[in-house]
């Protein structure tokens, strides 16, 4: 995946996480405040850390 696409996805995830964090009282009053930003950081980190899946060449049978 090109870095520009990863950057756009990272920003999109950050915007959604920020919106969820601001609305966390309406989503679930018992939700810990640290959970939403932690999951957002995990998602962005995993996007940049793990390599893309590649299709293996077909083996002749």
Short mmCIF file of N, CA and C in Angstrom, two decimals:
data_model
loop_
_atom_site.label_atom_id
_atom_site.label_comp_id
_atom_site.label_asym_id
_atom_site.label_seq_id
_atom_site.Cartn_x
_atom_site.Cartn_y
_atom_site.Cartn_z
N UNK A 1 0.86 -1.17 0.00
CA UNK A 1 0.00 0.00 0.00
C UNK A 1 0.91 1.23 0.00
N UNK A 2 0.62 2.18 -0.84
CA UNK A 2 1.45 3.39 -0.91
C UNK A 2 1.38 4.19 0.40
N UNK A 3 2.49 4.85 0.75
CA UNK A 3 2.51 5.62 2.00
C UNK A 3 1.45 6.73 2.06
N UNK A 4 1.12 7.31 0.91
CA UNK A 4 0.11 8.37 0.92
C UNK A 4 -1.25 7.82 1.33
N UNK A 5 -1.56 6.60 0.89
CA UNK A 5 -2.82 5.97 1.26
C UNK A 5 -2.81 5.61 2.75
N UNK A 6 -1.67 5.14 3.24
CA UNK A 6 -1.56 4.86 4.68
C UNK A 6 -1.74 6.14 5.50
N UNK A 7 -1.19 7.24 4.98
CA UNK A 7 -1.34 8.52 5.68
C UNK A 7 -2.79 8.97 5.73
N UNK A 8 -3.48 8.83 4.60
CA UNK A 8 -4.89 9.21 4.56
C UNK A 8 -5.72 8.34 5.51
N UNK A 9 -5.45 7.02 5.50
CA UNK A 9 -6.17 6.14 6.42
C UNK A 9 -5.86 6.46 7.88
N UNK A 10 -4.61 6.82 8.17
CA UNK A 10 -4.24 7.18 9.53
C UNK A 10 -4.99 8.41 10.00
N UNK A 11 -5.09 9.40 9.13
CA UNK A 11 -5.83 10.62 9.48
C UNK A 11 -7.32 10.31 9.66
N UNK A 12 -7.86 9.48 8.80
CA UNK A 12 -9.27 9.11 8.90
C UNK A 12 -9.54 8.37 10.22
N UNK A 13 -8.66 7.45 10.58
CA UNK A 13 -8.81 6.74 11.86
C UNK A 13 -8.71 7.72 13.02
N UNK A 14 -7.78 8.67 12.94
CA UNK A 14 -7.62 9.65 14.02
C UNK A 14 -8.87 10.52 14.18
N UNK A 15 -9.49 10.88 13.07
CA UNK A 15 -10.72 11.70 13.13
C UNK A 15 -11.86 10.90 13.76
N UNK A 16 -12.00 9.64 13.36
CA UNK A 16 -13.06 8.80 13.93
C UNK A 16 -12.82 8.55 15.41
N UNK A 17 -11.57 8.31 15.79
CA UNK A 17 -11.24 8.09 17.20
C UNK A 17 -11.53 9.36 18.01
N UNK A 18 -11.18 10.51 17.48
CA UNK A 18 -11.45 11.76 18.18
C UNK A 18 -12.95 11.97 18.37
N UNK A 19 -13.73 11.68 17.33
CA UNK A 19 -15.19 11.80 17.44
C UNK A 19 -15.76 10.84 18.46
N UNK A 20 -15.29 9.61 18.44
CA UNK A 20 -15.76 8.63 19.43
C UNK A 20 -15.36 9.03 20.84
N UNK A 21 -14.16 9.59 20.99
CA UNK A 21 -13.71 10.02 22.31
C UNK A 21 -14.59 11.16 22.84
N UNK A 22 -14.95 12.08 21.95
CA UNK A 22 -15.80 13.19 22.38
C UNK A 22 -17.22 12.72 22.72
N UNK A 23 -17.68 11.65 22.06
CA UNK A 23 -19.03 11.14 22.29
C UNK A 23 -19.05 9.89 23.17
N UNK A 24 -17.97 9.61 23.89
CA UNK A 24 -17.88 8.35 24.64
C UNK A 24 -18.93 8.23 25.73
N UNK A 25 -19.38 9.33 26.30
CA UNK A 25 -20.42 9.26 27.33
C UNK A 25 -21.76 8.81 26.73
N UNK A 26 -22.01 9.18 25.49
CA UNK A 26 -23.25 8.74 24.84
C UNK A 26 -23.14 7.31 24.33
N UNK A 27 -21.92 6.90 23.95
CA UNK A 27 -21.73 5.54 23.45
C UNK A 27 -21.90 4.51 24.56
N UNK A 28 -21.19 4.74 25.67
CA UNK A 28 -21.27 3.83 26.81
C UNK A 28 -20.74 4.56 28.03
N UNK A 29 -21.58 4.79 29.04
CA UNK A 29 -21.12 5.51 30.23
C UNK A 29 -20.06 4.74 31.03
N UNK A 30 -20.01 3.43 30.89
CA UNK A 30 -19.07 2.63 31.67
C UNK A 30 -17.75 2.39 30.94
N UNK A 31 -17.58 2.93 29.74
CA UNK A 31 -16.39 2.72 28.96
C UNK A 31 -15.22 3.50 29.56
N UNK A 32 -14.09 2.84 29.81
CA UNK A 32 -12.93 3.57 30.34
C UNK A 32 -12.45 4.64 29.34
N UNK A 33 -12.02 5.78 29.84
CA UNK A 33 -11.64 6.90 28.98
C UNK A 33 -10.40 6.59 28.15
N UNK A 34 -9.53 5.72 28.60
CA UNK A 34 -8.28 5.43 27.90
C UNK A 34 -8.46 4.41 26.77
N UNK A 35 -9.57 3.71 26.75
CA UNK A 35 -9.74 2.60 25.82
C UNK A 35 -9.83 3.06 24.36
N UNK A 36 -10.56 4.10 24.08
CA UNK A 36 -10.75 4.56 22.70
C UNK A 36 -9.44 5.07 22.10
N UNK A 37 -8.70 5.96 22.78
CA UNK A 37 -7.41 6.39 22.20
C UNK A 37 -6.40 5.24 22.08
N UNK A 38 -6.42 4.31 23.02
CA UNK A 38 -5.49 3.18 22.94
C UNK A 38 -5.79 2.31 21.72
N UNK A 39 -7.06 2.04 21.46
CA UNK A 39 -7.41 1.26 20.28
C UNK A 39 -7.08 2.01 18.98
N UNK A 40 -7.26 3.31 18.99
CA UNK A 40 -6.91 4.11 17.82
C UNK A 40 -5.42 4.09 17.55
N UNK A 41 -4.60 4.22 18.59
CA UNK A 41 -3.15 4.14 18.41
C UNK A 41 -2.73 2.76 17.93
N UNK A 42 -3.39 1.72 18.45
CA UNK A 42 -3.08 0.36 18.01
C UNK A 42 -3.41 0.18 16.53
N UNK A 43 -4.54 0.71 16.10
CA UNK A 43 -4.94 0.57 14.69
C UNK A 43 -3.97 1.30 13.76
N UNK A 44 -3.59 2.52 14.12
CA UNK A 44 -2.67 3.27 13.27
C UNK A 44 -1.28 2.62 13.29
N UNK A 45 -0.85 2.18 14.46
CA UNK A 45 0.45 1.51 14.55
C UNK A 45 0.49 0.23 13.74
N UNK A 46 -0.57 -0.56 13.82
CA UNK A 46 -0.63 -1.81 13.06
C UNK A 46 -0.64 -1.54 11.56
N UNK A 47 -1.27 -0.46 11.15
CA UNK A 47 -1.31 -0.10 9.73
C UNK A 47 0.10 0.15 9.20
N UNK A 48 0.94 0.81 9.99
CA UNK A 48 2.28 1.16 9.55
C UNK A 48 3.29 0.06 9.84
N UNK A 49 3.05 -0.74 10.85
CA UNK A 49 4.04 -1.72 11.28
C UNK A 49 4.01 -3.01 10.45
N UNK A 50 2.84 -3.56 10.24
CA UNK A 50 2.74 -4.86 9.59
C UNK A 50 2.74 -4.71 8.07
N UNK A 51 3.43 -5.62 7.38
CA UNK A 51 3.49 -5.52 5.92
C UNK A 51 2.17 -5.93 5.28
N UNK A 52 2.01 -5.52 4.04
CA UNK A 52 0.80 -5.88 3.28
C UNK A 52 0.87 -7.36 2.89
N UNK A 53 -0.28 -7.94 2.77
CA UNK A 53 -0.35 -9.34 2.30
C UNK A 53 -0.05 -9.35 0.81
N UNK A 54 0.72 -10.32 0.41
CA UNK A 54 1.07 -10.45 -1.01
C UNK A 54 0.58 -11.78 -1.54
N UNK A 55 0.13 -11.78 -2.78
CA UNK A 55 -0.35 -13.00 -3.39
C UNK A 55 0.84 -13.86 -3.81
N UNK A 56 0.83 -15.12 -3.40
CA UNK A 56 1.89 -16.03 -3.78
C UNK A 56 1.68 -16.50 -5.20
N UNK A 57 2.78 -16.78 -5.90
CA UNK A 57 2.61 -17.29 -7.27
C UNK A 57 1.98 -18.68 -7.25
N UNK A 58 1.18 -18.95 -8.26
CA UNK A 58 0.49 -20.23 -8.33
C UNK A 58 1.51 -21.34 -8.59
N UNK A 59 1.37 -22.43 -7.87
CA UNK A 59 2.28 -23.56 -8.08
C UNK A 59 1.71 -24.49 -9.14
N UNK A 60 2.53 -24.92 -10.08
CA UNK A 60 2.02 -25.82 -11.12
C UNK A 60 1.75 -27.22 -10.56
N UNK A 61 0.67 -27.81 -10.97
CA UNK A 61 0.32 -29.15 -10.45
C UNK A 61 0.25 -30.13 -11.57
#
